[in-house]
Amino acid sequence: MERRRFLAYGAAAASAVLASGLARAESFAGKQIRLIVPFPAGGPTDIVARPLAQMLGDALKATVIIDNRGGAGGSLGADAVAKSAPDGHTLLMATVGTHAINTSLYKKLPYDAVKDFTPIGLVATAPVAIVVHPSVQAHNVAELVALAKRSSGKLNYGSAGVGTPGNLTGEIFKAASGIQLQHVPYRGSAPALTDLIAGQITLMFDPLQSVLANVLGGKIRALAISSKTRSPVLPSVPTIAESGYPGFEATAWWAVFAPAGLAADATAALSDATARIVRSGDFRAKLEPLGVAPMALSGAAFADFQRAELAKWGKAVRDSGASMD
């Protein structure tokens, strides 16, 4: 009797939580949600955010508006969300930068990447690619390492800037391989790619979606990518892990966060809707051709993921000596 009563109570409680989440999801209907993208329009984060915003609006029967607020490595937009009302109507399209790297990179970060936010869920990841000018006498990671050792530290690599995923992946790779490379930071991926294509720099570490078109066009050559598995858009390009560095993984990622203090039912409604979108074929069809892999993760699993990312990228920042005011 007691067991039946306990099970009945548990089922009733679960039904109540589900009903509350559904009711909260319905409460977004006809309302406006602002998704702050902490980088300029047209960039990698914006490209991930726009299909998500459209599909999230459809799922919640709401209007989701993209609000691009670039500056300070994404910190300005992230801080704006941290200081917003926790009502579910202001969300952040966060990145590995805003919620893992910046904590160690910036001396005076205006927000706490964990305490000031409610995590909604991971949305997508993208590997960093090692790409070289076609004239470079290296067609795989082993040949690149051998070339670097013969060059006695004279090889250089470009990145989109100090403290970016490309820069820090380059530093992690240097430490793992024991080679010396001179870092040449640029103001974004575009000028670095221009110089790589022109042969002004030897190689580059940059998220796959930024370099993919030039790799497919034969203007640069990809040696490896930094994810656990190969990318479906470049199936012949191996991972760094399978190129002699087991366990190597360093990916860019995007996730949705709300301000701290968001009610549990609103969090559940937004998390469930986001996860369904990320797992959908439509969302995958929009991102995979760009070299971006949808990945749904929420709750405790996402909290564990962020904790591990903070530790990994924090070490990379400290080892590189990178620092921003």
Short mmCIF file of C-alpha atoms in Angstrom, two decimals:
data_model
loop_
_atom_site.label_atom_id
_atom_site.label_comp_id
_atom_site.label_asym_id
_atom_site.label_seq_id
_atom_site.Cartn_x
_atom_site.Cartn_y
_atom_site.Cartn_z
CA MET A 1 0.00 0.00 0.00
CA GLU A 2 2.75 2.44 0.99
CA ARG A 3 4.71 1.64 -2.19
CA ARG A 4 1.61 2.26 -4.35
CA ARG A 5 0.96 5.53 -2.53
CA PHE A 6 4.61 6.61 -3.06
CA LEU A 7 4.53 5.73 -6.76
CA ALA A 8 1.21 7.51 -7.21
CA TYR A 9 2.59 10.59 -5.47
CA GLY A 10 5.71 10.51 -7.69
CA ALA A 11 3.63 10.22 -10.85
CA ALA A 12 1.39 13.07 -9.73
CA ALA A 13 4.41 15.26 -8.96
CA ALA A 14 5.99 14.52 -12.35
CA SER A 15 2.70 15.31 -14.08
CA ALA A 16 2.45 18.57 -12.18
CA VAL A 17 5.97 19.60 -13.25
CA LEU A 18 5.24 18.67 -16.88
CA ALA A 19 1.95 20.56 -16.81
CA SER A 20 3.67 23.57 -15.28
CA GLY A 21 6.36 23.50 -18.00
CA LEU A 22 3.75 23.22 -20.75
CA ALA A 23 1.73 26.03 -19.22
CA ARG A 24 4.81 28.19 -19.02
CA ALA A 25 5.69 27.42 -22.65
CA GLU A 26 2.19 28.51 -23.63
CA SER A 27 2.67 31.72 -21.64
CA PHE A 28 5.33 32.82 -24.16
CA ALA A 29 2.72 32.75 -26.95
CA GLY A 30 2.25 36.13 -28.56
CA LYS A 31 5.11 37.63 -26.55
CA GLN A 32 8.50 38.94 -27.61
CA ILE A 33 11.80 37.30 -26.66
CA ARG A 34 15.08 39.10 -27.22
CA LEU A 35 18.05 36.86 -28.08
CA ILE A 36 21.18 38.93 -27.56
CA VAL A 37 24.06 37.95 -29.84
CA PRO A 38 27.21 39.47 -28.30
CA PHE A 39 28.96 39.85 -31.66
CA PRO A 40 28.26 41.75 -34.90
CA ALA A 41 25.74 40.53 -37.46
CA GLY A 42 27.01 38.04 -40.02
CA GLY A 43 29.62 36.40 -37.79
CA PRO A 44 29.75 32.74 -36.68
CA THR A 45 27.61 33.33 -33.58
CA ASP A 46 25.01 35.23 -35.57
CA ILE A 47 24.88 32.41 -38.12
CA VAL A 48 24.03 29.89 -35.38
CA ALA A 49 21.60 32.23 -33.61
CA ARG A 50 19.34 33.15 -36.53
CA PRO A 51 17.90 29.71 -37.40
CA LEU A 52 17.60 28.97 -33.68
CA ALA A 53 15.67 32.20 -33.10
CA GLN A 54 13.26 31.47 -35.93
CA MET A 55 12.60 27.91 -34.78
CA LEU A 56 12.34 28.89 -31.11
CA GLY A 57 9.76 31.50 -32.01
CA ASP A 58 7.75 28.89 -33.92
CA ALA A 59 7.99 26.40 -31.04
CA LEU A 60 6.85 28.89 -28.39
CA LYS A 61 4.47 30.79 -30.69
CA ALA A 62 6.45 33.89 -29.81
CA THR A 63 8.47 36.50 -31.67
CA VAL A 64 12.20 36.02 -31.11
CA ILE A 65 14.24 39.05 -32.10
CA ILE A 66 18.01 39.01 -32.63
CA ASP A 67 19.78 41.88 -30.85
CA ASN A 68 23.45 42.14 -31.94
CA ARG A 69 25.58 43.76 -29.24
CA GLY A 70 29.24 43.29 -30.06
CA GLY A 71 32.25 44.45 -28.11
CA ALA A 72 34.93 43.33 -25.64
CA GLY A 73 35.03 39.74 -26.85
CA GLY A 74 31.32 39.29 -26.29
CA SER A 75 31.44 40.63 -22.74
CA LEU A 76 29.21 43.65 -23.38
CA GLY A 77 26.29 41.59 -24.66
CA ALA A 78 26.75 38.92 -21.99
CA ASP A 79 26.75 41.54 -19.24
CA ALA A 80 23.56 43.07 -20.64
CA VAL A 81 21.80 39.72 -20.24
CA ALA A 82 23.27 39.16 -16.77
CA LYS A 83 21.71 42.46 -15.67
CA SER A 84 18.31 41.81 -17.30
CA ALA A 85 15.14 40.73 -15.53
CA PRO A 86 14.95 36.92 -15.13
CA ASP A 87 11.59 36.61 -16.85
CA GLY A 88 12.58 34.46 -19.84
CA HIS A 89 12.18 37.29 -22.31
CA THR A 90 15.88 38.14 -22.57
CA LEU A 91 18.30 35.37 -23.57
CA LEU A 92 21.96 35.19 -24.54
CA MET A 93 23.52 33.34 -27.46
CA ALA A 94 26.66 32.56 -25.48
CA THR A 95 29.95 31.20 -26.79
CA VAL A 96 33.03 29.40 -25.57
CA GLY A 97 34.48 32.90 -25.32
CA THR A 98 31.82 34.54 -23.19
CA HIS A 99 31.32 31.56 -20.88
CA ALA A 100 34.69 29.79 -20.68
CA ILE A 101 37.61 31.81 -22.05
CA ASN A 102 36.78 35.35 -20.91
CA THR A 103 36.69 34.37 -17.24
CA SER A 104 40.47 33.90 -17.34
CA LEU A 105 41.30 36.28 -20.20
CA TYR A 106 39.79 39.53 -18.88
CA LYS A 107 41.16 41.11 -15.73
CA LYS A 108 37.90 42.88 -14.91
CA LEU A 109 35.07 40.81 -16.38
CA PRO A 110 31.79 42.50 -15.38
CA TYR A 111 29.88 39.24 -14.89
CA ASP A 112 30.34 35.77 -13.40
CA ALA A 113 29.89 33.18 -16.16
CA VAL A 114 28.27 30.73 -13.74
CA LYS A 115 26.58 32.67 -10.93
CA ASP A 116 25.00 35.40 -13.07
CA PHE A 117 23.20 33.09 -15.53
CA THR A 118 20.66 30.31 -15.81
CA PRO A 119 21.84 27.73 -18.37
CA ILE A 120 19.22 26.80 -20.96
CA GLY A 121 21.31 24.44 -23.07
CA LEU A 122 24.16 23.74 -25.43
CA VAL A 123 23.25 24.32 -29.07
CA ALA A 124 26.24 23.51 -31.29
CA THR A 125 29.98 22.95 -31.50
CA ALA A 126 32.61 23.48 -34.19
CA PRO A 127 36.18 22.20 -34.35
CA VAL A 128 39.20 24.39 -34.87
CA ALA A 129 41.05 23.52 -38.07
CA ILE A 130 44.79 23.58 -38.70
CA VAL A 131 45.13 25.04 -42.19
CA VAL A 132 48.25 25.84 -44.20
CA HIS A 133 49.16 27.61 -47.41
CA PRO A 134 49.35 25.07 -50.29
CA SER A 135 53.08 25.69 -50.69
CA VAL A 136 53.86 24.48 -47.16
CA GLN A 137 55.65 21.13 -47.23
CA ALA A 138 53.33 19.47 -44.75
CA HIS A 139 50.32 17.37 -45.66
CA ASN A 140 49.51 16.05 -42.20
CA VAL A 141 50.14 16.83 -38.54
CA ALA A 142 53.27 14.67 -38.28
CA GLU A 143 54.87 16.48 -41.23
CA LEU A 144 53.91 19.86 -39.74
CA VAL A 145 55.52 18.99 -36.41
CA ALA A 146 58.67 17.78 -38.17
CA LEU A 147 58.80 20.96 -40.25
CA ALA A 148 58.37 23.14 -37.16
CA LYS A 149 61.19 21.35 -35.36
CA ARG A 150 63.49 21.79 -38.35
CA SER A 151 62.60 25.48 -38.53
CA SER A 152 63.75 26.16 -34.95
CA GLY A 153 60.77 28.32 -34.00
CA LYS A 154 60.67 30.39 -37.18
CA LEU A 155 57.25 29.18 -38.35
CA ASN A 156 54.33 31.46 -37.57
CA TYR A 157 50.62 30.92 -37.23
CA GLY A 158 47.76 33.35 -37.51
CA SER A 159 44.55 33.55 -35.52
CA ALA A 160 41.52 35.80 -35.26
CA GLY A 161 43.07 37.49 -32.23
CA VAL A 162 44.54 37.08 -28.76
CA GLY A 163 42.45 34.78 -26.58
CA THR A 164 40.27 33.45 -29.41
CA PRO A 165 39.57 29.71 -29.74
CA GLY A 166 42.02 29.56 -32.64
CA ASN A 167 44.83 31.22 -30.70
CA LEU A 168 44.32 29.08 -27.61
CA THR A 169 43.95 25.85 -29.58
CA GLY A 170 47.25 26.73 -31.22
CA GLU A 171 48.83 27.13 -27.79
CA ILE A 172 47.37 23.83 -26.57
CA PHE A 173 48.73 22.13 -29.69
CA LYS A 174 52.17 23.68 -29.20
CA ALA A 175 52.29 22.32 -25.66
CA ALA A 176 51.11 18.87 -26.74
CA SER A 177 53.54 18.58 -29.66
CA GLY A 178 56.52 20.33 -28.11
CA ILE A 179 57.01 22.67 -31.06
CA GLN A 180 57.59 26.42 -31.23
CA LEU A 181 55.36 28.63 -33.37
CA GLN A 182 55.22 32.42 -33.43
CA HIS A 183 51.70 33.75 -32.95
CA VAL A 184 50.50 36.48 -35.30
CA PRO A 185 47.18 37.86 -33.98
CA TYR A 186 44.75 39.57 -36.35
CA ARG A 187 41.57 41.55 -35.86
CA GLY A 188 39.27 38.74 -36.93
CA SER A 189 39.45 35.71 -39.19
CA ALA A 190 39.06 37.53 -42.52
CA PRO A 191 42.38 39.44 -42.54
CA ALA A 192 44.24 36.39 -41.24
CA LEU A 193 42.78 34.26 -44.03
CA THR A 194 43.71 36.89 -46.60
CA ASP A 195 47.34 36.75 -45.49
CA LEU A 196 47.35 32.95 -45.34
CA ILE A 197 46.02 32.68 -48.89
CA ALA A 198 48.67 35.20 -49.99
CA GLY A 199 51.40 33.18 -48.28
CA GLN A 200 52.24 35.90 -45.76
CA ILE A 201 51.80 33.47 -42.85
CA THR A 202 52.53 29.74 -42.77
CA LEU A 203 49.46 28.34 -41.09
CA MET A 204 46.38 29.25 -39.13
CA PHE A 205 44.23 27.85 -36.34
CA ASP A 206 40.60 28.89 -36.80
CA PRO A 207 37.10 27.42 -36.34
CA LEU A 208 36.15 25.23 -39.28
CA GLN A 209 33.20 27.30 -40.46
CA SER A 210 35.50 30.30 -41.02
CA VAL A 211 37.95 28.45 -43.28
CA LEU A 212 35.74 25.81 -44.90
CA ALA A 213 34.98 27.62 -48.16
CA ASN A 214 38.66 28.29 -48.85
CA VAL A 215 39.58 24.68 -48.03
CA LEU A 216 36.94 23.36 -50.42
CA GLY A 217 38.08 25.89 -53.02
CA GLY A 218 41.68 24.68 -52.81
CA LYS A 219 43.09 28.02 -51.66
CA ILE A 220 44.34 26.54 -48.38
CA ARG A 221 44.88 22.98 -47.11
CA ALA A 222 43.40 21.49 -43.94
CA LEU A 223 45.71 19.16 -42.01
CA ALA A 224 43.47 18.25 -39.08
CA ILE A 225 40.56 19.36 -36.91
CA SER A 226 40.31 19.55 -33.14
CA SER A 227 37.07 17.66 -32.46
CA LYS A 228 36.69 14.07 -31.23
CA THR A 229 35.38 12.88 -34.57
CA ARG A 230 35.83 13.88 -38.20
CA SER A 231 33.52 16.42 -39.77
CA PRO A 232 30.98 15.21 -42.35
CA VAL A 233 31.88 18.19 -44.54
CA LEU A 234 35.58 17.19 -44.62
CA PRO A 235 35.52 13.42 -44.08
CA SER A 236 39.06 12.90 -45.39
CA VAL A 237 40.59 15.32 -42.89
CA PRO A 238 41.66 13.53 -39.68
CA THR A 239 41.30 14.76 -36.14
CA ILE A 240 44.33 15.92 -34.17
CA ALA A 241 43.56 13.09 -31.73
CA GLU A 242 43.94 10.43 -34.41
CA SER A 243 47.06 12.17 -35.75
CA GLY A 244 49.18 11.14 -32.80
CA TYR A 245 47.64 13.13 -29.92
CA PRO A 246 45.03 10.91 -28.25
CA GLY A 247 42.41 12.78 -26.26
CA PHE A 248 43.09 16.12 -27.96
CA GLU A 249 39.86 18.10 -28.15
CA ALA A 250 39.28 21.84 -28.24
CA THR A 251 36.09 23.08 -29.85
CA ALA A 252 34.24 26.33 -30.21
CA TRP A 253 30.67 26.11 -28.93
CA TRP A 254 27.43 28.03 -28.60
CA ALA A 255 24.79 27.84 -25.90
CA VAL A 256 21.71 29.68 -24.66
CA PHE A 257 21.68 31.29 -21.23
CA ALA A 258 19.11 33.38 -19.35
CA PRO A 259 19.75 35.71 -16.40
CA ALA A 260 20.22 34.09 -12.99
CA GLY A 261 17.02 33.54 -11.04
CA LEU A 262 14.83 32.37 -13.91
CA ALA A 263 11.91 30.32 -12.58
CA ALA A 264 12.23 26.55 -12.87
CA ASP A 265 9.15 26.16 -15.07
CA ALA A 266 10.35 28.83 -17.51
CA THR A 267 13.81 27.23 -17.57
CA ALA A 268 12.26 23.84 -18.33
CA ALA A 269 10.08 25.25 -21.11
CA LEU A 270 12.97 27.04 -22.80
CA SER A 271 15.36 24.10 -22.33
CA ASP A 272 12.89 21.58 -23.74
CA ALA A 273 12.07 23.75 -26.76
CA THR A 274 15.74 24.44 -27.45
CA ALA A 275 16.72 20.77 -27.18
CA ARG A 276 13.94 19.70 -29.57
CA ILE A 277 15.11 22.28 -32.11
CA VAL A 278 18.77 21.28 -31.84
CA ARG A 279 17.88 17.61 -32.37
CA SER A 280 15.70 18.37 -35.38
CA GLY A 281 16.69 17.54 -38.92
CA ASP A 282 15.86 21.07 -40.06
CA PHE A 283 18.35 22.66 -37.67
CA ARG A 284 21.03 20.12 -38.57
CA ALA A 285 20.47 20.78 -42.27
CA LYS A 286 21.14 24.49 -41.74
CA LEU A 287 24.34 24.11 -39.69
CA GLU A 288 26.17 20.96 -40.81
CA PRO A 289 27.01 22.25 -44.32
CA LEU A 290 28.79 25.15 -42.58
CA GLY A 291 31.00 22.85 -40.51
CA VAL A 292 28.96 23.35 -37.33
CA ALA A 293 27.61 20.33 -35.43
CA PRO A 294 24.32 20.67 -33.51
CA MET A 295 24.62 19.28 -29.97
CA ALA A 296 21.89 19.29 -27.34
CA LEU A 297 22.95 19.30 -23.70
CA SER A 298 21.11 20.72 -20.69
CA GLY A 299 20.70 20.41 -16.94
CA ALA A 300 23.46 18.81 -14.88
CA ALA A 301 25.22 17.46 -17.97
CA PHE A 302 25.58 20.95 -19.39
CA ALA A 303 26.75 22.30 -16.02
CA ASP A 304 29.46 19.63 -15.95
CA PHE A 305 30.41 20.50 -19.53
CA GLN A 306 30.79 24.20 -18.73
CA ARG A 307 32.81 23.44 -15.60
CA ALA A 308 35.26 21.32 -17.62
CA GLU A 309 35.48 23.99 -20.34
CA LEU A 310 36.25 26.72 -17.80
CA ALA A 311 39.13 24.60 -16.46
CA LYS A 312 40.52 23.64 -19.89
CA TRP A 313 40.43 27.08 -21.47
CA GLY A 314 41.53 28.76 -18.25
CA LYS A 315 44.71 26.70 -18.30
CA ALA A 316 45.24 27.54 -21.97
CA VAL A 317 44.89 31.27 -21.24
CA ARG A 318 47.34 31.09 -18.35
CA ASP A 319 49.85 29.01 -20.30
CA SER A 320 49.69 31.41 -23.26
CA GLY A 321 50.13 34.49 -21.10
CA ALA A 322 47.19 36.15 -22.87
CA SER A 323 45.47 38.93 -20.96
CA MET A 324 42.95 41.66 -21.75
CA ASP A 325 42.00 44.71 -19.71
#
